[in-house]
Coordinates of C-alpha atoms in Angstrom, one line a residue:
Chain A
M22 CA 113.5 72.1 100.9
I23 CA 114.3 75.4 99.3
L24 CA 114.2 78.2 102.0
C25 CA 112.8 81.4 100.4
V26 CA 113.7 84.4 102.6
C27 CA 111.3 87.3 101.8
P28 CA 112.3 90.4 103.7
S29 CA 109.7 92.6 101.9
P30 CA 106.5 90.6 101.4
A31 CA 103.5 92.2 99.9
V32 CA 99.9 91.8 99.1
D33 CA 99.9 92.2 95.3
V34 CA 96.7 93.8 94.1
T35 CA 95.8 93.9 90.4
Y36 CA 93.2 96.4 89.1
D37 CA 91.7 95.9 85.7
V38 CA 90.5 99.3 84.3
A39 CA 89.4 100.5 80.9
R40 CA 91.9 103.4 80.9
L41 CA 94.1 104.9 83.6
S42 CA 93.7 108.7 83.2
V43 CA 95.8 110.8 85.6
G44 CA 93.5 113.2 87.5
A45 CA 90.4 111.2 86.9
T46 CA 88.2 108.9 89.0
V47 CA 88.7 105.5 87.5
R48 CA 86.3 102.6 88.0
V49 CA 88.1 99.3 88.7
T50 CA 86.3 96.5 86.8
R51 CA 88.2 93.6 88.4
V52 CA 90.3 93.1 91.5
T53 CA 92.7 90.3 92.2
R54 CA 94.8 90.0 95.3
R55 CA 97.5 87.5 96.2
P56 CA 100.6 87.2 98.3
G57 CA 103.7 88.6 96.7
G58 CA 107.2 89.9 97.1
K59 CA 110.0 88.5 95.0
A60 CA 110.9 85.5 97.3
V61 CA 107.3 84.6 97.5
N62 CA 107.0 84.6 93.7
V63 CA 110.0 82.3 93.6
A64 CA 108.4 80.0 96.1
R65 CA 105.1 80.0 94.2
V66 CA 106.8 78.9 91.0
L67 CA 108.8 76.2 92.8
H68 CA 105.7 74.9 94.6
A69 CA 103.8 74.8 91.3
I70 CA 106.4 72.4 89.8
G71 CA 106.5 70.2 92.9
E72 CA 109.7 71.4 94.6
P73 CA 109.5 71.6 98.4
V74 CA 109.7 75.2 99.6
H75 CA 109.4 77.1 102.8
V76 CA 108.8 80.9 103.0
L77 CA 110.2 83.0 105.8
A78 CA 108.8 86.5 106.0
P79 CA 107.8 89.2 108.4
V80 CA 104.1 90.0 108.7
G81 CA 102.1 92.8 110.2
G82 CA 98.6 94.3 110.3
T83 CA 95.5 93.1 108.4
T84 CA 97.5 92.9 105.2
G85 CA 99.9 90.6 107.0
A86 CA 96.9 88.4 107.9
E87 CA 95.8 88.4 104.3
F88 CA 99.3 87.5 103.1
A89 CA 99.4 84.6 105.6
A90 CA 96.0 83.3 104.5
G91 CA 97.0 83.5 100.9
L92 CA 100.1 81.3 101.3
A93 CA 98.1 78.9 103.5
A94 CA 95.5 78.6 100.7
L95 CA 98.3 77.7 98.3
G96 CA 99.6 75.1 100.7
V97 CA 103.0 76.8 100.9
P98 CA 104.7 76.1 104.3
T99 CA 105.8 79.3 106.1
T100 CA 107.5 80.7 109.1
L101 CA 106.0 84.2 109.6
V102 CA 107.6 86.6 112.1
P103 CA 105.3 89.2 113.6
S104 CA 106.2 92.8 112.9
S105 CA 104.4 95.9 114.1
C106 CA 104.9 97.3 110.6
P107 CA 101.9 96.4 108.4
T108 CA 102.7 94.2 105.4
R109 CA 102.8 96.5 102.3
S110 CA 100.7 96.3 99.2
T111 CA 101.5 96.8 95.6
V112 CA 98.8 97.9 93.2
T113 CA 99.3 97.0 89.5
V114 CA 96.8 98.8 87.2
V115 CA 96.3 96.9 83.9
A116 CA 94.4 99.0 81.4
D117 CA 92.6 97.8 78.3
D118 CA 94.8 100.1 76.2
G119 CA 97.8 97.8 77.1
T120 CA 99.5 100.0 79.7
T121 CA 100.6 98.5 83.0
T122 CA 101.3 100.9 85.9
V123 CA 102.7 99.7 89.3
L124 CA 102.3 101.6 92.5
S125 CA 104.8 100.1 95.0
E126 CA 104.4 100.8 98.7
P127 CA 107.6 101.1 100.8
A128 CA 108.5 98.1 102.9
A129 CA 109.4 98.3 106.6
V130 CA 110.1 95.8 109.4
D131 CA 111.0 96.1 113.1
C132 CA 111.8 92.4 113.7
W133 CA 115.1 91.9 111.9
D134 CA 116.7 90.1 114.8
A135 CA 113.9 87.6 115.0
L136 CA 114.1 87.0 111.2
R137 CA 117.8 86.4 111.4
E138 CA 117.3 83.9 114.2
A139 CA 114.7 82.2 112.1
V140 CA 117.1 81.9 109.1
T141 CA 119.6 80.2 111.4
E142 CA 117.0 77.7 112.6
L143 CA 115.5 77.0 109.2
V144 CA 118.8 76.7 107.3
A145 CA 119.5 73.4 109.0
H146 CA 116.5 71.9 107.1
A147 CA 117.2 73.6 103.8
D148 CA 118.9 72.2 100.7
V149 CA 119.2 75.7 99.2
V150 CA 118.6 79.3 100.5
V151 CA 117.1 82.0 98.3
A152 CA 117.1 85.6 99.5
S153 CA 115.2 87.9 97.2
G154 CA 113.6 91.3 97.2
R155 CA 114.0 94.8 98.3
L156 CA 115.8 95.6 101.6
P157 CA 113.0 96.9 103.9
E158 CA 113.4 100.0 106.0
G159 CA 114.4 98.8 109.5
A160 CA 116.7 96.1 108.3
P161 CA 120.4 96.7 108.4
D162 CA 122.3 97.3 105.1
D163 CA 124.0 94.0 105.5
A164 CA 120.9 91.9 106.0
F165 CA 121.3 90.0 102.8
A166 CA 125.0 89.5 103.6
T167 CA 124.0 88.0 106.9
V168 CA 121.7 85.5 105.2
V169 CA 124.6 84.6 102.9
E170 CA 126.9 84.1 105.9
I171 CA 124.4 81.9 107.7
A172 CA 123.9 79.7 104.7
R173 CA 127.6 79.4 104.0
A174 CA 128.4 78.5 107.6
A175 CA 125.8 75.7 107.2
G176 CA 127.3 74.6 103.9
R177 CA 124.2 75.5 101.9
P178 CA 124.2 77.0 98.4
V179 CA 122.6 80.5 98.5
V180 CA 121.1 82.6 95.7
V181 CA 120.6 86.3 96.1
D182 CA 118.4 88.6 94.0
T183 CA 118.3 92.1 95.3
S184 CA 119.7 95.5 94.3
G185 CA 121.7 98.5 95.3
P186 CA 123.8 98.6 98.5
A187 CA 122.1 95.4 99.7
L188 CA 123.4 93.5 96.7
L189 CA 126.9 95.0 97.0
A190 CA 127.0 93.9 100.7
A191 CA 125.7 90.4 99.8
L192 CA 128.3 90.0 97.1
A193 CA 131.1 90.6 99.6
A194 CA 129.8 87.7 101.7
G195 CA 130.2 85.2 98.9
P196 CA 126.9 84.0 97.6
T197 CA 126.7 81.0 95.3
V198 CA 124.7 82.8 92.7
V199 CA 123.4 86.3 92.1
K200 CA 120.9 87.4 89.4
P201 CA 121.2 91.2 89.0
N202 CA 118.9 92.7 86.4
A203 CA 120.3 94.6 83.4
D204 CA 120.3 98.0 85.2
E205 CA 122.0 96.7 88.3
L206 CA 124.5 94.8 86.3
A207 CA 125.4 97.9 84.3
E208 CA 125.7 100.0 87.4
I209 CA 127.7 97.5 89.5
A210 CA 130.0 96.5 86.6
G211 CA 130.4 100.2 85.6
V212 CA 129.4 99.7 82.0
A213 CA 127.0 101.7 79.9
D214 CA 123.3 100.6 80.3
G215 CA 122.8 97.2 78.8
S216 CA 125.6 97.5 76.3
A217 CA 127.5 94.3 77.1
P218 CA 125.7 92.1 79.7
V219 CA 128.1 89.2 79.2
A220 CA 131.2 91.3 79.8
A221 CA 129.5 93.0 82.8
A222 CA 128.5 89.6 84.3
G223 CA 131.9 88.3 83.7
R224 CA 133.5 91.2 85.5
L225 CA 131.1 90.8 88.4
A226 CA 131.9 87.1 88.6
A227 CA 135.6 87.8 88.7
S228 CA 135.3 90.4 91.4
S229 CA 132.9 88.5 93.6
G230 CA 133.6 84.8 93.0
A231 CA 129.8 84.2 92.6
T232 CA 128.2 82.7 89.6
V233 CA 126.4 85.6 87.9
V234 CA 123.2 85.0 85.9
A235 CA 122.0 87.8 83.7
S236 CA 118.8 87.9 81.6
L237 CA 119.0 88.5 77.9
G238 CA 115.2 89.0 77.6
A239 CA 113.6 87.0 74.8
D240 CA 117.0 85.6 73.9
G241 CA 117.4 83.7 77.3
A242 CA 120.2 84.3 79.8
V243 CA 123.9 84.0 80.4
A244 CA 125.8 82.6 83.4
C245 CA 129.3 83.6 84.1
T246 CA 131.9 82.1 86.5
A247 CA 135.4 83.0 87.4
G248 CA 138.2 80.6 88.4
P249 CA 141.9 80.3 88.3
A250 CA 141.7 79.7 84.5
G251 CA 139.8 83.0 84.1
E252 CA 136.2 83.9 83.4
R253 CA 133.8 81.5 81.5
A254 CA 130.3 82.2 80.2
W255 CA 127.4 80.1 79.0
H256 CA 124.4 81.1 77.0
G257 CA 121.1 79.4 77.6
R258 CA 118.5 79.9 74.8
P259 CA 114.8 79.0 74.7
A260 CA 113.8 76.7 71.8
A261 CA 112.0 79.5 70.2
P262 CA 111.9 83.3 70.8
L263 CA 109.2 84.0 73.4
A264 CA 106.2 86.3 73.2
G265 CA 104.2 86.9 76.3
N266 CA 104.2 88.7 79.6
P267 CA 107.7 89.1 81.0
T268 CA 106.4 90.2 84.4
G269 CA 107.7 87.6 86.9
A270 CA 110.0 85.9 84.5
G271 CA 113.0 87.1 86.6
D272 CA 111.6 85.5 89.8
A273 CA 110.8 82.3 87.8
A274 CA 114.5 82.2 86.6
V275 CA 115.6 82.5 90.2
A276 CA 113.3 79.5 91.0
G277 CA 115.1 77.6 88.2
I278 CA 118.5 78.4 89.7
A279 CA 117.3 77.2 93.1
R280 CA 115.8 74.0 91.6
A281 CA 119.1 73.2 89.9
L282 CA 121.1 73.7 93.1
R283 CA 118.7 71.5 95.1
H284 CA 119.2 68.7 92.6
D285 CA 122.9 69.2 92.5
P286 CA 124.6 71.4 95.1
H287 CA 127.5 71.9 92.6
A288 CA 125.3 73.1 89.7
A289 CA 126.7 76.6 90.0
S290 CA 130.0 75.7 88.3
P291 CA 129.9 74.9 85.5
P292 CA 126.3 76.3 85.4
V293 CA 125.0 74.3 82.4
E294 CA 122.0 72.6 84.1
L295 CA 121.5 75.7 86.3
L296 CA 121.1 77.9 83.2
R297 CA 118.9 75.3 81.6
D298 CA 116.5 75.4 84.6
A299 CA 116.7 79.2 84.8
V300 CA 115.8 79.7 81.2
A301 CA 113.2 77.0 81.1
L302 CA 111.3 78.4 84.1
G303 CA 111.7 82.0 83.0
A304 CA 110.3 81.0 79.6
A305 CA 107.4 79.1 81.1
A306 CA 106.5 82.2 83.1
V307 CA 106.5 84.4 80.0
L308 CA 104.1 81.9 78.3
S309 CA 101.7 81.9 81.3
P310 CA 98.6 84.0 81.0
V311 CA 98.9 85.0 84.7
A312 CA 102.0 87.1 85.5
G313 CA 104.7 85.0 87.2
D314 CA 102.7 81.7 87.2
V315 CA 104.0 78.6 85.5
D316 CA 102.4 75.2 84.7
A317 CA 104.2 72.0 84.7
A318 CA 103.5 71.2 81.0
H319 CA 105.0 74.5 79.8
H320 CA 107.9 73.9 82.1
A321 CA 108.6 70.4 80.7
D322 CA 108.3 71.7 77.1
Q323 CA 110.7 74.5 77.8
L324 CA 113.2 72.3 79.7
A325 CA 113.3 69.9 76.7
G326 CA 113.9 72.8 74.2
V327 CA 116.5 75.0 76.0
T328 CA 120.0 74.8 74.5
V329 CA 123.1 75.8 76.5
H330 CA 126.5 76.4 75.0
E331 CA 129.7 77.9 76.3
L332 CA 130.7 81.2 74.8
A333 CA 134.2 81.3 73.3
D334 CA 134.9 84.9 74.5
V335 CA 133.5 86.4 77.6
R336 CA 134.7 90.0 76.8
Chain B
M24 CA 71.8 109.6 117.5
I25 CA 72.2 109.9 113.8
L26 CA 72.1 106.5 112.0
C27 CA 74.5 106.5 109.1
V28 CA 73.6 103.6 106.7
C29 CA 76.7 102.8 104.6
P30 CA 75.9 100.1 102.0
S31 CA 79.3 100.5 100.3
P32 CA 82.0 101.0 102.9
A33 CA 85.6 101.0 101.9
V34 CA 89.1 101.2 103.2
D35 CA 90.3 104.5 101.7
V36 CA 94.0 104.3 100.9
T37 CA 95.9 107.4 99.9
Y38 CA 99.3 107.2 98.2
D39 CA 101.6 110.2 98.0
V40 CA 103.9 110.0 94.9
A41 CA 106.2 112.3 93.1
R42 CA 104.4 111.8 89.8
L43 CA 101.9 109.3 88.5
S44 CA 103.2 108.2 85.1
V45 CA 101.0 105.7 83.2
G46 CA 103.1 102.7 82.3
A47 CA 105.8 103.2 84.9
T48 CA 106.6 101.7 88.3
V49 CA 105.9 104.4 90.8
R50 CA 107.4 104.5 94.3
V51 CA 104.8 105.4 96.9
T52 CA 106.4 107.7 99.5
R53 CA 103.6 107.7 102.0
V54 CA 100.6 105.5 102.7
T55 CA 97.6 106.5 104.7
R56 CA 94.6 104.2 105.3
R57 CA 91.3 104.9 106.9
P58 CA 87.7 103.7 106.9
G59 CA 85.7 105.3 104.2
G60 CA 82.5 105.2 102.2
K61 CA 80.2 108.2 101.9
A62 CA 78.1 107.5 105.0
V63 CA 81.2 106.8 107.0
N64 CA 82.6 110.1 106.0
V65 CA 79.4 111.7 107.1
A66 CA 79.6 109.9 110.5
R67 CA 83.3 111.0 110.9
V68 CA 82.4 114.6 110.5
L69 CA 79.5 114.4 112.9
H70 CA 81.6 112.6 115.4
A71 CA 84.3 115.2 115.2
I72 CA 81.8 118.0 116.1
G73 CA 80.3 116.0 119.0
E74 CA 77.1 114.7 117.4
P75 CA 76.2 111.2 118.4
V76 CA 76.4 108.8 115.5
H77 CA 76.0 105.1 114.7
V78 CA 77.4 103.5 111.5
L79 CA 75.6 100.5 109.9
A80 CA 77.7 98.7 107.3
P81 CA 78.4 95.3 105.8
V82 CA 82.0 94.1 106.3
G83 CA 83.9 91.2 104.8
G84 CA 87.5 89.9 104.6
T85 CA 90.6 91.3 106.0
T86 CA 89.8 94.7 104.6
G87 CA 86.5 94.5 106.6
A88 CA 88.5 93.8 109.7
E89 CA 90.6 96.8 109.0
F90 CA 87.5 99.0 108.4
A91 CA 86.1 97.8 111.7
A92 CA 89.3 98.5 113.6
G93 CA 89.6 101.9 112.1
L94 CA 86.1 102.9 113.2
A95 CA 86.7 101.4 116.7
A96 CA 89.9 103.5 117.0
L97 CA 87.9 106.6 116.2
G98 CA 85.4 105.7 118.9
V99 CA 82.5 105.6 116.4
P100 CA 79.8 103.1 117.5
T101 CA 78.9 100.6 114.8
T102 CA 76.7 97.8 113.8
L103 CA 78.6 95.7 111.3
V104 CA 76.9 92.9 109.3
P105 CA 79.1 90.1 108.1
S106 CA 79.3 89.7 104.4
S107 CA 81.2 87.1 102.4
C108 CA 82.1 89.8 99.9
P109 CA 85.4 91.5 101.1
T110 CA 85.1 95.2 101.9
R111 CA 86.4 97.2 99.0
S112 CA 89.3 99.6 98.9
T113 CA 89.7 102.9 97.1
V114 CA 93.2 104.1 96.2
T115 CA 93.7 107.9 95.8
V116 CA 97.0 108.8 94.3
V117 CA 98.1 112.3 95.2
A118 CA 101.1 113.5 93.1
D119 CA 103.5 116.4 93.9
D120 CA 102.5 117.9 90.6
G121 CA 99.0 118.6 91.9
T122 CA 97.1 115.7 90.3
T123 CA 94.7 113.5 92.2
T124 CA 93.7 110.2 90.7
V125 CA 91.2 107.9 92.3
L126 CA 91.0 104.1 91.7
S127 CA 87.6 102.9 92.9
E128 CA 86.9 99.2 93.5
P129 CA 83.4 97.9 92.9
A130 CA 81.3 97.3 96.0
A131 CA 79.4 94.1 96.6
V132 CA 77.3 92.6 99.4
D133 CA 75.5 89.3 100.0
C134 CA 73.8 90.3 103.2
W135 CA 71.2 92.8 102.2
D136 CA 68.3 91.1 104.2
A137 CA 70.4 91.3 107.4
L138 CA 71.3 94.9 106.7
R139 CA 67.6 95.8 106.2
E140 CA 66.7 94.1 109.4
A141 CA 69.4 96.0 111.2
V142 CA 68.0 99.3 109.9
T143 CA 64.6 98.4 111.3
E144 CA 66.1 97.7 114.7
L145 CA 68.4 100.7 114.9
V146 CA 65.9 103.2 113.6
A147 CA 64.0 103.1 116.9
H148 CA 67.0 104.6 118.6
A149 CA 67.8 107.1 115.8
D150 CA 66.8 110.8 115.7
V151 CA 67.8 111.0 112.0
V152 CA 68.7 108.5 109.3
V153 CA 71.3 109.1 106.6
A154 CA 71.7 106.7 103.7
S155 CA 74.6 107.6 101.6
G156 CA 76.9 106.1 98.9
R157 CA 76.9 103.9 95.9
L158 CA 74.4 101.0 95.6
P159 CA 76.6 97.8 95.9
E160 CA 76.2 94.9 93.6
G161 CA 74.0 92.3 95.4
A162 CA 71.6 94.9 96.9
P163 CA 68.3 95.4 95.2
D164 CA 67.7 98.6 93.2
D165 CA 65.2 99.7 95.8
A166 CA 67.6 99.3 98.7
F167 CA 67.7 103.1 99.5
A168 CA 64.0 103.3 98.9
T169 CA 63.5 100.6 101.6
V170 CA 65.6 102.6 104.1
V171 CA 63.5 105.6 103.4
E172 CA 60.3 103.6 104.0
I173 CA 61.6 102.2 107.2
A174 CA 62.6 105.6 108.5
R175 CA 59.3 107.1 107.4
A176 CA 57.3 104.3 109.1
A177 CA 59.2 105.2 112.3
G178 CA 58.6 108.9 111.9
R179 CA 62.3 109.7 111.5
P180 CA 63.6 112.3 109.0
V181 CA 65.8 110.6 106.4
V182 CA 68.5 112.1 104.2
V183 CA 69.6 110.3 101.0
D184 CA 72.8 110.9 99.0
T185 CA 73.2 108.5 96.2
S186 CA 73.0 108.4 92.4
G187 CA 71.4 106.9 89.4
P188 CA 68.5 104.4 89.6
A189 CA 69.0 104.1 93.4
L190 CA 68.3 107.8 93.8
L191 CA 65.3 107.7 91.5
A192 CA 63.9 104.8 93.5
A193 CA 64.6 106.5 96.8
L194 CA 62.9 109.7 95.6
A195 CA 59.7 107.8 95.0
A196 CA 59.7 106.6 98.6
G197 CA 59.6 110.2 99.9
P198 CA 62.9 111.1 101.7
T199 CA 63.1 114.2 103.8
V200 CA 66.1 115.6 102.0
V201 CA 68.2 114.6 99.0
K202 CA 71.5 116.0 98.0
P203 CA 72.2 115.2 94.4
N204 CA 75.5 116.4 92.9
A205 CA 75.5 118.7 89.9
D206 CA 75.7 116.0 87.3
E207 CA 72.9 114.0 88.9
L208 CA 70.7 117.0 89.3
A209 CA 71.2 117.9 85.6
E210 CA 70.4 114.4 84.5
I211 CA 67.4 113.8 86.8
A212 CA 65.9 117.2 86.2
G213 CA 66.6 117.0 82.5
V214 CA 68.5 120.3 82.1
A215 CA 71.8 120.9 80.4
D216 CA 74.8 120.1 82.6
G217 CA 75.0 122.6 85.5
S218 CA 73.3 125.3 83.6
A219 CA 70.6 126.1 86.2
P220 CA 71.0 124.2 89.5
V221 CA 68.3 126.3 91.3
A222 CA 65.7 125.6 88.6
A223 CA 66.7 121.9 88.4
A224 CA 66.6 121.5 92.2
G225 CA 63.2 123.3 92.3
R226 CA 61.8 121.0 89.6
L227 CA 63.1 117.9 91.5
A228 CA 61.6 119.2 94.8
A229 CA 58.3 119.7 93.0
S230 CA 58.2 116.3 91.5
S231 CA 59.4 114.4 94.6
G232 CA 58.2 116.4 97.6
A233 CA 61.7 116.2 99.1
T234 CA 63.8 119.2 100.1
V235 CA 66.6 119.2 97.5
V236 CA 70.0 120.6 98.5
A237 CA 72.4 121.4 95.7
S238 CA 76.0 122.5 95.9
L239 CA 77.1 125.8 94.2
G240 CA 80.8 125.0 94.9
A241 CA 82.7 127.9 96.3
D242 CA 79.5 129.9 96.4
G243 CA 77.7 127.7 98.9
A244 CA 74.5 125.8 98.3
V245 CA 70.8 126.1 97.5
A246 CA 67.9 124.3 99.1
C247 CA 64.6 124.0 97.4
T248 CA 61.2 122.9 98.7
A249 CA 57.8 122.6 97.0
G250 CA 54.5 123.1 98.7
P251 CA 50.9 124.1 97.9
A252 CA 52.1 127.7 97.3
G253 CA 54.7 126.5 94.8
E254 CA 58.5 126.1 94.9
R255 CA 60.7 128.1 97.2
A256 CA 64.5 128.3 97.2
W257 CA 67.2 129.6 99.7
H258 CA 70.8 130.3 99.1
G259 CA 73.4 129.7 101.8
R260 CA 76.7 131.5 101.3
P261 CA 79.9 131.2 103.2
A262 CA 81.3 134.4 104.8
A263 CA 84.1 134.4 102.2
P264 CA 84.8 132.5 99.1
L265 CA 86.6 129.3 99.9
A266 CA 89.9 128.0 98.7
G267 CA 91.0 124.5 99.7
N268 CA 90.4 120.9 99.0
P269 CA 86.8 120.3 98.0
T270 CA 87.1 116.5 98.4
G271 CA 84.7 115.4 101.1
A272 CA 82.9 118.7 101.2
G273 CA 79.7 117.0 99.9
D274 CA 79.7 114.4 102.6
A275 CA 80.3 117.2 105.2
A276 CA 77.3 119.1 103.8
V277 CA 75.2 116.0 104.3
A278 CA 76.5 115.8 107.9
G279 CA 75.3 119.4 108.3
I280 CA 71.9 118.5 107.0
A281 CA 71.7 115.6 109.5
R282 CA 72.8 117.8 112.4
A283 CA 70.1 120.3 111.6
L284 CA 67.4 117.7 111.5
R285 CA 68.6 116.2 114.7
H286 CA 68.3 119.5 116.5
D287 CA 64.9 120.3 114.8
P288 CA 63.1 117.5 113.0
H289 CA 61.2 120.2 111.0
A290 CA 64.4 121.9 109.8
A291 CA 63.8 120.7 106.2
S292 CA 61.1 123.2 105.6
P293 CA 61.8 126.1 105.6
P294 CA 65.4 124.9 105.3
V295 CA 67.1 128.0 106.7
E296 CA 69.0 126.4 109.6
L297 CA 69.5 123.2 107.6
L298 CA 71.2 125.1 104.8
R299 CA 73.3 127.1 107.3
D300 CA 74.6 123.8 108.8
A301 CA 75.2 122.2 105.4
V302 CA 77.2 125.2 104.1
A303 CA 79.1 125.7 107.3
L304 CA 80.2 122.1 107.6
G305 CA 81.0 121.9 103.8
A306 CA 83.1 125.0 104.1
A307 CA 84.9 123.7 107.2
A308 CA 85.8 120.6 105.2
V309 CA 87.2 122.6 102.4
L310 CA 89.4 124.5 104.8
S311 CA 90.8 121.3 106.4
P312 CA 94.2 120.1 105.3
V313 CA 93.0 116.5 105.4
A314 CA 90.3 115.7 102.8
G315 CA 86.9 115.4 104.5
D316 CA 88.0 116.3 108.0
V317 CA 86.6 119.2 110.0
D318 CA 87.6 120.7 113.2
A319 CA 85.3 122.3 115.7
A320 CA 86.9 125.7 115.5
H321 CA 86.6 126.0 111.7
H322 CA 83.0 124.8 112.0
A323 CA 82.1 127.4 114.7
D324 CA 83.7 130.2 112.5
Q325 CA 81.8 129.1 109.4
L326 CA 78.6 128.7 111.3
A327 CA 78.8 132.3 112.5
G328 CA 79.6 133.6 109.0
V329 CA 77.2 131.8 106.7
T330 CA 74.3 133.9 105.4
V331 CA 71.0 132.4 104.2
H332 CA 68.5 134.3 102.1
E333 CA 65.4 133.3 100.2
L334 CA 65.6 133.6 96.5
A335 CA 62.8 135.7 94.9
D336 CA 62.5 133.5 91.8
V337 CA 63.2 129.8 91.7
R338 CA 63.0 129.5 87.9

């Protein structure tokens, strides 16, 4: 199975409103609630396409109970570690005028040691480990790095999708794949915002040894590796440019990376099939009417249509 | 005790943010959660000043469990009727730039018959009945009117604070006191928005037979009655004009009305002490740093300072 480590789970609440006016009292016309957090979104996508998954997350309070019930209703296996910090919520306000506003509560845990022990136990049964999301308050800065070390010690490929100091620490521990977003990539690689994602990903691959996957938005994604012969890069492109809701496409791409690694533990280098899976699942998510969902038919269509070619020049 | 009938309870969530920008992802810096809904706010104020209260509300889902736990932690006695509709939330976004934006989920119940039976049982132990809040989906239009009828049949004074058709139906059943807000008053009395609250309240008192209490904002409140000798009106004024947070002052004023009726079942006419209590508790709420809270010292100060005089001319 694919172990999805979710240090910052959430109950994701979506409010439909006519218009969000700052300073007003706004009537919510529809409320939807579901378990969220980046690693949970990854697990939901994998579960939807029939991949075996297991979610590890801290839970607390009544929101934690709701989170647990939501995953149980989906049929997603879980290991939930009790925390005295209530599970956070996010509120996404979708207005009829086309705006989407996200209110994101801070995440906190007080059970990091128990979570770490659970990773150690579960990794023995995992084919791939995914660690994804924000570092919660109460977890050490090297929490993601620790997950990477545990996975490596067990010989499991490990994918990391986080940001800031947590990502830097994880990179030093040697993850198999990282998927920074454009802002992170620019910041870490020290290039101007979004100017040259391939060069930035290549530089990051060279400095870390990880395979670096970077989104190019509607144009697909690139994957960069670095070896004795230098840096190499591949571009995966959907069959047609995509129009739809990009929310959740990044988590779906991570699901694709994990799927590829489960089917071939060496898929990270060269990352041709890995990129095909990442682009196909990301594209299937964009085409879904519900943010971050995919259906098997969209996925199969996209998988057949994605083209991957190696780029001649990484810089 | 004072029975507070809360057909639309809520978990009131407050988010502190630097700025609420529509279309952005906004980091929440602080989250507070507490049980809410208008009748619960009334009960909280009464409980804080030592009046015996009892909350009757439907509850459902994990938010219902949180609502119940919150009231238990406050030490407020409750009768909670299970509903398969999850208890709603409200999200109030307070920004550092001074704006307050409220996202209000719709309320729904599927247990109205059980709630009505609970009112009938509890009213025997009540000195006063307060029915306050929005009419939830799933309750009949005459739900508030039914509460009024049950209270009247048992000889209990009953205070209603609601709006729209629910208020119109309740007025026809003969409540002791109603407290419409300015918009409601203007609409029901058929006068231009806020132009003449005393005249509008007087007209409403004449047509319904109820004592009508209307807020004048920082200038206190008026109470109007109608009898064989015509309409009469009193103005209750705080000792000094108030500056503070008016959120929750209306519910605190209703608490004052209920307190007066508990200490004297005939306080509604002439409503001198009733108005004194309403203005003092409303003022104490405005002075509180937490919306809708009051402390006993503020309340005692305000109670000593409020002046009430009869107006010579209601029209």
